[in-house]
Amino acid sequence: MNQTNQMMTGNLAAAWGARLADVDYVPAFPITPQTEIVETLSKWCGTGALNARFVTMDSEHSMMTAAGAAAATGARVFTATSSQGLLHAFEVLYTVAGWRVPLVLVNVSRALASPITLEPDHNDVLAARDSGFLQIHAETCQEIVDSILMAYRIAEDPRVCLPVMVNLDGFYLSFTREPVILPDPRMVQAFLPAYRPTHLGFKASSPRALGTAVLGGATYSYFRHQNHLASMNALLVHEEAAVDFERLCGRRYDLVEGYRLDDAEDVLIMTNAFASKGKAAVDVARAEGKRVGLLRLRVIRPWPADAIRHALQGRRAVAVLDQNLSPGQGGILFQEIAASLYHEALRPRALCSFIGGLGGKNLSEGEFRAIFEQTAEAGVRGKGIGPVLLYTEMEYREMEQLQYLAHDLKTGK
Amino acid sequence: MAWEPHMFKELHQIPREEHVFPGTPLCAGCGGLESLRLASKVLGSHVVYVNAAGCFTNLAAFPFTPLDASWLYTTMGSAPAGAQGVRDALDVLIAKGRLPKEEDLKVVVLGGDGSTYDMALSSTSGAITRKLDFYYFCYDNEAYGNTGVQLSPATPYGARTSTSPCGVQHPAGTTQEKKDIFEIWRAHKPPYMATVSPRFPLDLEEKFARAEEYRGPKLFLAFAACPTGWLFDPAYTPDVARLAVECGLWPLKEAINGTVTHTYIPKRKPVEEYLKLQGRFRHLFEPTRQDEAIRHIQARVDDYWKQVNG
């Protein structure tokens, strides 16, 4: 079977993911840097290249509701958003996850207001980590297409029946062209059969009630627990899907990805597109003789605790580079990594927390060098550090200059 | 041109079949439920109710439902968007041959006035603009009833609610005027709109039957006398509902493609008769009578009918 290779942006790759999954319905609402996805799908629905209904909604809140409701009616649904849009849809994320509908939502990460900006960090997507959606975080344009196909396969599995969010970084992936191999549609069909739900759907012959009120904590607890168990089931279902996907397409995606980990003393943990920068930094450090490696978290919900423990067992020190900030606490993923390692007898001697790349701020070779050096020292001392916000003296001075200008203009000097 | 009913001229023409069964957890004497029960006699059971947070959310309380139709609870602000998703999915599945045509359903949004007039207004506006083929059934009890009767934009001038109490500053209670949701909808140019009251069952059934002829957004504003919130004995629900119409406070009307027709012209009793029945207006009469507030309410009603009758 043919797989075609072409250059495409992350957004176009996301649209191709939906097209190859042969979705039925795309409710949409524009937001930068996601717009190219819905523009592309709108065009394809218009030409018939994709046999789906495309509807422009009045907000992300409505968009998410329509998406969930259509999935509850039995259609295969795709939609996409970003940043403030995801937050606007937030109430509905919990609602549709509670409906246990297997739709796929692509989030193009963009930092949150205020102040408003367009470039990425992960405070948008990580805010949704408790919503009941599963989360897959892509590093490359290729991984976006493949992850969307895997996402439908996992979401629609009877052991899971949960919506999935596939995350990609705004600008760093959304508008970056990379070579992408598109799987042959017949290959996709073998991996992702047509969606024919039996547990969902509204029809005249068999009335159904969904999302009904539960008056009493015990009933509520039961449903929430089922949601949790279904999410945990996705760990196994993901593995099965990864095996099948590799067999058909030759590309393998695990819950976590190790990079030069085999003999690494110290490990840097990252997610998403900036992990490519991290891998390059590992290469540089390795050339200098440092025994470092990188662990990229690909699936964040369900939390792949065992895979993380396994990868970090016996290491000297671990640095978590969070591209997010929980003010008053620090990095979000650092907390989860720490929690996963607490009971490990062979846990690393030191855990270090770094925060960088906020609002798309670059991570330089020098910053990675500093991370590796400080982490190694922490490992020797046996005492972790952080949270350390990566910010250079030069950047600080430039910011002071801007504040000086802003003040000048305001006072009319 | 006088309004003429075509299908429902006598009570025996109302279908005997029930689609909203007894045993709901709603309050005794709920006027909204009475309207829904009558409406469902025409709507039938091939319906999916898309519910917004409100009193009616209690209708389907796990594991029970009093309806022989489908049900989807969405959110307070987006039931019309939920209706969009359901309608579109049904259309797509039927077009692709994955759902037989005879399995098709009517899509009905169920919302209270809080959702309808406030939180879901944006989502509703979107759905009407997109010409979504759905029914919007609003049970209007003129307050956020399910949370303990707080001020909503549907609360009329002079009514007391738990967040618009009558005090030294505002002895009359609510000082805002009821939002005219009918006209807000009409500005969107939907094909069919109507106000209904369960005390005028032939009028109600006729309107639901007429609406069936129109594809697109169809609004039903149902007067929902609320013993719990309005503070009257549930036995008086029929009287309160009847007087709202007879005093001219709840005009029964219809708008087909924007043209408004009043389906019943009341002789118009003084509004006092309606107000006096309810605890939420008691402060207008005792301990001291607030003539100015009562006159204000009467004047608003008079102004409305003057504009109708010319």
Short mmCIF file of N, CA and C in Angstrom, two decimals, chain A residues 22-25 51-53 55-59 61-63 65-76 91-92 95 99 195-197 201-215 219 223, chain B residues 25 45-46 48 57-58 60-62 64-65 68-79 81-93 96 98-99 102-105 119 122-127 130:
data_model
loop_
_atom_site.label_atom_id
_atom_site.label_comp_id
_atom_site.label_asym_id
_atom_site.label_seq_id
_atom_site.Cartn_x
_atom_site.Cartn_y
_atom_site.Cartn_z
N ASP A 22 -11.77 9.71 8.38
CA ASP A 22 -13.08 9.74 7.74
C ASP A 22 -14.18 10.20 8.71
N VAL A 23 -13.97 11.35 9.31
CA VAL A 23 -14.93 11.84 10.29
C VAL A 23 -16.22 12.27 9.61
N ASP A 24 -17.30 12.27 10.40
CA ASP A 24 -18.63 12.62 9.87
C ASP A 24 -18.98 14.09 10.10
N TYR A 25 -18.38 14.67 11.13
CA TYR A 25 -18.89 15.97 11.59
C TYR A 25 -17.76 16.80 12.18
N ASN A 51 -16.23 13.53 3.26
CA ASN A 51 -17.69 13.42 3.32
C ASN A 51 -18.17 13.67 4.75
N ALA A 52 -18.12 14.94 5.14
CA ALA A 52 -18.51 15.30 6.51
C ALA A 52 -19.24 16.62 6.49
N ARG A 53 -20.00 16.88 7.55
CA ARG A 53 -20.68 18.18 7.66
C ARG A 53 -19.82 19.11 8.50
N VAL A 55 -19.69 22.78 10.33
CA VAL A 55 -20.57 23.85 10.82
C VAL A 55 -19.75 24.84 11.63
N THR A 56 -19.85 26.12 11.27
CA THR A 56 -19.18 27.15 12.07
C THR A 56 -20.08 27.52 13.23
N MET A 57 -19.59 27.30 14.43
CA MET A 57 -20.39 27.54 15.62
C MET A 57 -20.18 28.97 16.12
N ASP A 58 -20.89 29.31 17.21
CA ASP A 58 -20.86 30.68 17.71
C ASP A 58 -19.84 30.89 18.82
N SER A 59 -19.21 29.83 19.27
CA SER A 59 -18.17 29.95 20.30
C SER A 59 -17.59 28.56 20.53
N HIS A 61 -17.51 27.18 23.38
CA HIS A 61 -18.43 26.54 24.33
C HIS A 61 -19.51 25.79 23.57
N SER A 62 -20.07 26.46 22.56
CA SER A 62 -21.07 25.82 21.71
C SER A 62 -20.45 24.72 20.85
N MET A 63 -19.27 25.00 20.35
CA MET A 63 -18.58 24.04 19.47
C MET A 63 -18.37 22.71 20.19
N THR A 65 -19.99 21.60 22.78
CA THR A 65 -21.28 20.98 23.08
C THR A 65 -21.81 20.26 21.85
N ALA A 66 -21.73 20.94 20.70
CA ALA A 66 -22.22 20.32 19.45
C ALA A 66 -21.40 19.07 19.14
N ALA A 67 -20.10 19.17 19.35
CA ALA A 67 -19.22 18.02 19.08
C ALA A 67 -19.63 16.83 19.95
N GLY A 68 -19.80 17.09 21.22
CA GLY A 68 -20.17 16.01 22.15
C GLY A 68 -21.53 15.44 21.83
N ALA A 69 -22.48 16.33 21.52
CA ALA A 69 -23.85 15.89 21.25
C ALA A 69 -23.90 15.05 19.97
N ALA A 70 -23.12 15.45 18.96
CA ALA A 70 -23.10 14.68 17.71
C ALA A 70 -22.46 13.31 17.94
N ALA A 71 -21.42 13.29 18.74
CA ALA A 71 -20.77 12.01 19.06
C ALA A 71 -21.75 11.13 19.85
N ALA A 72 -22.52 11.76 20.73
CA ALA A 72 -23.50 11.00 21.51
C ALA A 72 -24.61 10.45 20.62
N THR A 73 -24.81 11.08 19.46
CA THR A 73 -25.84 10.62 18.52
C THR A 73 -25.30 9.50 17.61
N GLY A 74 -23.98 9.36 17.60
CA GLY A 74 -23.41 8.23 16.86
C GLY A 74 -22.50 8.60 15.71
N ALA A 75 -22.14 9.88 15.60
CA ALA A 75 -21.26 10.29 14.50
C ALA A 75 -19.80 10.29 14.98
N ARG A 76 -18.87 10.16 14.01
CA ARG A 76 -17.45 10.31 14.35
C ARG A 76 -17.12 11.80 14.20
N GLU A 91 -16.07 24.10 30.60
CA GLU A 91 -17.22 23.49 31.28
C GLU A 91 -17.69 22.26 30.51
N VAL A 92 -17.65 22.38 29.19
CA VAL A 92 -18.20 21.32 28.35
C VAL A 92 -17.24 20.12 28.26
N THR A 95 -18.37 17.86 30.75
CA THR A 95 -19.69 17.34 30.38
C THR A 95 -19.55 16.21 29.37
N TRP A 99 -20.21 12.10 29.38
CA TRP A 99 -21.07 11.36 28.44
C TRP A 99 -20.35 10.13 27.88
N TYR A 195 -16.78 3.60 12.43
CA TYR A 195 -17.35 3.79 13.77
C TYR A 195 -18.82 3.40 13.77
N ARG A 196 -19.16 2.33 14.46
CA ARG A 196 -20.56 1.89 14.56
C ARG A 196 -20.89 1.62 16.03
N PRO A 197 -21.15 2.70 16.79
CA PRO A 197 -21.35 2.49 18.23
C PRO A 197 -22.67 1.78 18.53
N GLY A 201 -26.19 6.75 20.91
CA GLY A 201 -27.05 7.04 19.77
C GLY A 201 -28.48 7.31 20.17
N PHE A 202 -29.04 8.35 19.54
CA PHE A 202 -30.44 8.67 19.77
C PHE A 202 -31.23 8.22 18.56
N LYS A 203 -32.26 7.43 18.78
CA LYS A 203 -33.12 7.04 17.67
C LYS A 203 -34.51 6.71 18.18
N ALA A 204 -35.45 6.78 17.24
CA ALA A 204 -36.86 6.66 17.61
C ALA A 204 -37.17 5.34 18.30
N SER A 205 -36.55 4.26 17.82
CA SER A 205 -36.96 2.94 18.31
C SER A 205 -36.43 2.62 19.71
N SER A 206 -35.40 3.34 20.16
CA SER A 206 -34.90 3.03 21.51
C SER A 206 -34.46 4.31 22.23
N PRO A 207 -35.40 4.92 22.94
CA PRO A 207 -35.08 6.16 23.65
C PRO A 207 -33.96 5.93 24.67
N ARG A 208 -33.11 6.95 24.78
CA ARG A 208 -32.00 6.87 25.72
C ARG A 208 -31.88 8.17 26.48
N ALA A 209 -31.46 8.11 27.72
CA ALA A 209 -31.21 9.33 28.50
C ALA A 209 -29.73 9.38 28.85
N LEU A 210 -29.13 10.52 28.58
CA LEU A 210 -27.68 10.67 28.80
C LEU A 210 -27.43 11.95 29.59
N GLY A 211 -26.54 11.86 30.55
CA GLY A 211 -26.20 13.04 31.33
C GLY A 211 -27.27 13.39 32.35
N THR A 212 -28.06 12.37 32.75
CA THR A 212 -29.14 12.64 33.70
C THR A 212 -28.57 13.04 35.06
N ALA A 213 -29.41 13.71 35.84
CA ALA A 213 -28.99 14.12 37.19
C ALA A 213 -28.80 12.88 38.05
N VAL A 214 -27.80 12.93 38.92
CA VAL A 214 -27.64 11.87 39.92
C VAL A 214 -27.75 12.55 41.28
N LEU A 215 -28.79 12.22 41.99
CA LEU A 215 -28.99 12.87 43.28
C LEU A 215 -28.50 11.91 44.35
N THR A 219 -23.96 7.49 43.80
CA THR A 219 -24.18 7.30 42.36
C THR A 219 -23.14 8.10 41.58
N PHE A 223 -20.04 6.78 38.86
CA PHE A 223 -19.78 7.24 37.49
C PHE A 223 -18.37 7.82 37.36
N PRO B 25 -40.00 14.40 39.97
CA PRO B 25 -39.63 15.07 41.22
C PRO B 25 -39.89 16.58 41.21
N SER B 45 -43.44 10.95 20.78
CA SER B 45 -42.32 10.36 21.53
C SER B 45 -41.04 10.26 20.69
N HIS B 46 -41.14 10.57 19.41
CA HIS B 46 -39.93 10.53 18.59
C HIS B 46 -39.20 11.86 18.73
N VAL B 48 -35.87 13.98 20.91
CA VAL B 48 -34.79 14.02 21.87
C VAL B 48 -34.84 15.39 22.53
N THR B 57 -34.22 19.89 34.76
CA THR B 57 -33.11 18.94 34.84
C THR B 57 -33.46 17.80 35.79
N ASN B 58 -34.32 18.13 36.76
CA ASN B 58 -34.75 17.10 37.72
C ASN B 58 -35.70 16.08 37.12
N ALA B 60 -35.26 14.03 34.60
CA ALA B 60 -34.55 12.77 34.43
C ALA B 60 -33.52 12.65 35.53
N ALA B 61 -33.90 11.99 36.61
CA ALA B 61 -32.98 11.79 37.74
C ALA B 61 -32.67 10.30 37.81
N PHE B 62 -31.42 9.96 37.59
CA PHE B 62 -30.99 8.57 37.47
C PHE B 62 -31.58 7.69 38.57
N PHE B 64 -34.34 7.12 36.73
CA PHE B 64 -35.71 7.28 36.23
C PHE B 64 -35.84 8.41 35.22
N THR B 65 -36.80 8.26 34.33
CA THR B 65 -37.21 9.38 33.48
C THR B 65 -38.72 9.25 33.24
N ASP B 68 -41.13 9.17 27.50
CA ASP B 68 -40.89 8.03 26.62
C ASP B 68 -40.09 8.49 25.40
N ALA B 69 -39.28 9.52 25.62
CA ALA B 69 -38.44 10.07 24.56
C ALA B 69 -37.00 10.08 25.05
N SER B 70 -36.07 10.50 24.17
CA SER B 70 -34.67 10.54 24.57
C SER B 70 -34.34 11.85 25.27
N TRP B 71 -33.21 11.86 25.94
CA TRP B 71 -32.86 12.96 26.82
C TRP B 71 -31.35 13.17 26.81
N LEU B 72 -30.93 14.43 26.70
CA LEU B 72 -29.50 14.73 26.82
C LEU B 72 -29.35 15.99 27.65
N TYR B 73 -28.74 15.85 28.80
CA TYR B 73 -28.45 17.04 29.60
C TYR B 73 -27.14 17.63 29.09
N THR B 74 -27.16 18.92 28.73
CA THR B 74 -25.94 19.56 28.23
C THR B 74 -25.37 20.47 29.31
N THR B 75 -25.44 21.76 29.10
CA THR B 75 -25.02 22.72 30.13
C THR B 75 -26.05 23.84 30.11
N MET B 76 -25.94 24.73 31.05
CA MET B 76 -26.90 25.82 31.12
C MET B 76 -26.78 26.77 29.92
N GLY B 77 -25.54 26.92 29.44
CA GLY B 77 -25.32 27.92 28.40
C GLY B 77 -25.31 27.40 26.98
N SER B 78 -25.52 26.10 26.79
CA SER B 78 -25.30 25.62 25.42
C SER B 78 -26.26 24.54 24.93
N ALA B 79 -27.45 24.47 25.49
CA ALA B 79 -28.39 23.46 25.00
C ALA B 79 -28.69 23.62 23.50
N ALA B 81 -26.71 24.54 21.21
CA ALA B 81 -25.56 23.97 20.51
C ALA B 81 -25.61 22.45 20.58
N GLY B 82 -26.11 21.93 21.69
CA GLY B 82 -26.30 20.49 21.81
C GLY B 82 -27.32 20.02 20.78
N ALA B 83 -28.39 20.80 20.64
CA ALA B 83 -29.41 20.48 19.64
C ALA B 83 -28.80 20.48 18.24
N GLN B 84 -27.89 21.41 18.00
CA GLN B 84 -27.21 21.48 16.71
C GLN B 84 -26.45 20.17 16.44
N GLY B 85 -25.70 19.73 17.45
CA GLY B 85 -24.91 18.51 17.28
C GLY B 85 -25.78 17.30 17.01
N VAL B 86 -26.88 17.20 17.74
CA VAL B 86 -27.78 16.06 17.57
C VAL B 86 -28.43 16.09 16.18
N ARG B 87 -28.97 17.29 15.83
CA ARG B 87 -29.65 17.42 14.53
C ARG B 87 -28.70 17.10 13.37
N ASP B 88 -27.50 17.70 13.44
CA ASP B 88 -26.53 17.49 12.37
C ASP B 88 -26.13 16.02 12.28
N ALA B 89 -25.91 15.40 13.43
CA ALA B 89 -25.50 14.00 13.42
C ALA B 89 -26.60 13.11 12.85
N LEU B 90 -27.86 13.39 13.25
CA LEU B 90 -28.97 12.60 12.70
C LEU B 90 -29.02 12.76 11.18
N ASP B 91 -28.88 14.00 10.71
CA ASP B 91 -28.92 14.25 9.26
C ASP B 91 -27.80 13.50 8.55
N VAL B 92 -26.59 13.59 9.11
CA VAL B 92 -25.44 12.96 8.48
C VAL B 92 -25.61 11.44 8.46
N LEU B 93 -26.03 10.89 9.59
CA LEU B 93 -26.15 9.42 9.68
C LEU B 93 -27.24 8.91 8.73
N LYS B 96 -25.90 9.16 5.17
CA LYS B 96 -24.90 8.14 4.86
C LYS B 96 -25.47 6.72 4.95
N ARG B 98 -26.58 5.18 7.56
CA ARG B 98 -26.27 4.43 8.79
C ARG B 98 -27.41 4.47 9.79
N LEU B 99 -28.40 5.32 9.51
CA LEU B 99 -29.59 5.37 10.37
C LEU B 99 -30.81 5.41 9.46
N GLU B 102 -36.77 6.35 9.33
CA GLU B 102 -37.86 6.27 10.31
C GLU B 102 -37.35 6.34 11.76
N GLU B 103 -36.04 6.32 11.92
CA GLU B 103 -35.48 6.48 13.27
C GLU B 103 -35.23 7.95 13.62
N ASP B 104 -35.56 8.83 12.69
CA ASP B 104 -35.31 10.26 12.89
C ASP B 104 -36.10 10.80 14.09
N LEU B 105 -35.59 11.87 14.66
CA LEU B 105 -36.20 12.46 15.86
C LEU B 105 -36.38 13.96 15.70
N MET B 119 -28.03 33.06 30.02
CA MET B 119 -26.76 32.38 29.77
C MET B 119 -26.67 31.74 28.39
N SER B 122 -26.49 33.64 23.74
CA SER B 122 -25.50 33.66 22.67
C SER B 122 -25.60 32.38 21.83
N SER B 123 -25.69 31.26 22.54
CA SER B 123 -25.78 29.97 21.87
C SER B 123 -27.09 29.86 21.07
N THR B 124 -28.17 30.43 21.63
CA THR B 124 -29.47 30.42 20.94
C THR B 124 -29.40 31.26 19.68
N SER B 125 -28.81 32.45 19.82
CA SER B 125 -28.67 33.35 18.68
C SER B 125 -27.93 32.65 17.55
N GLY B 126 -26.87 31.92 17.92
CA GLY B 126 -26.10 31.18 16.91
C GLY B 126 -26.96 30.13 16.23
N ALA B 127 -27.72 29.40 17.01
CA ALA B 127 -28.54 28.32 16.44
C ALA B 127 -29.61 28.88 15.50
N ARG B 130 -28.04 30.00 12.27
CA ARG B 130 -27.69 28.86 11.41
C ARG B 130 -28.93 28.14 10.89
#
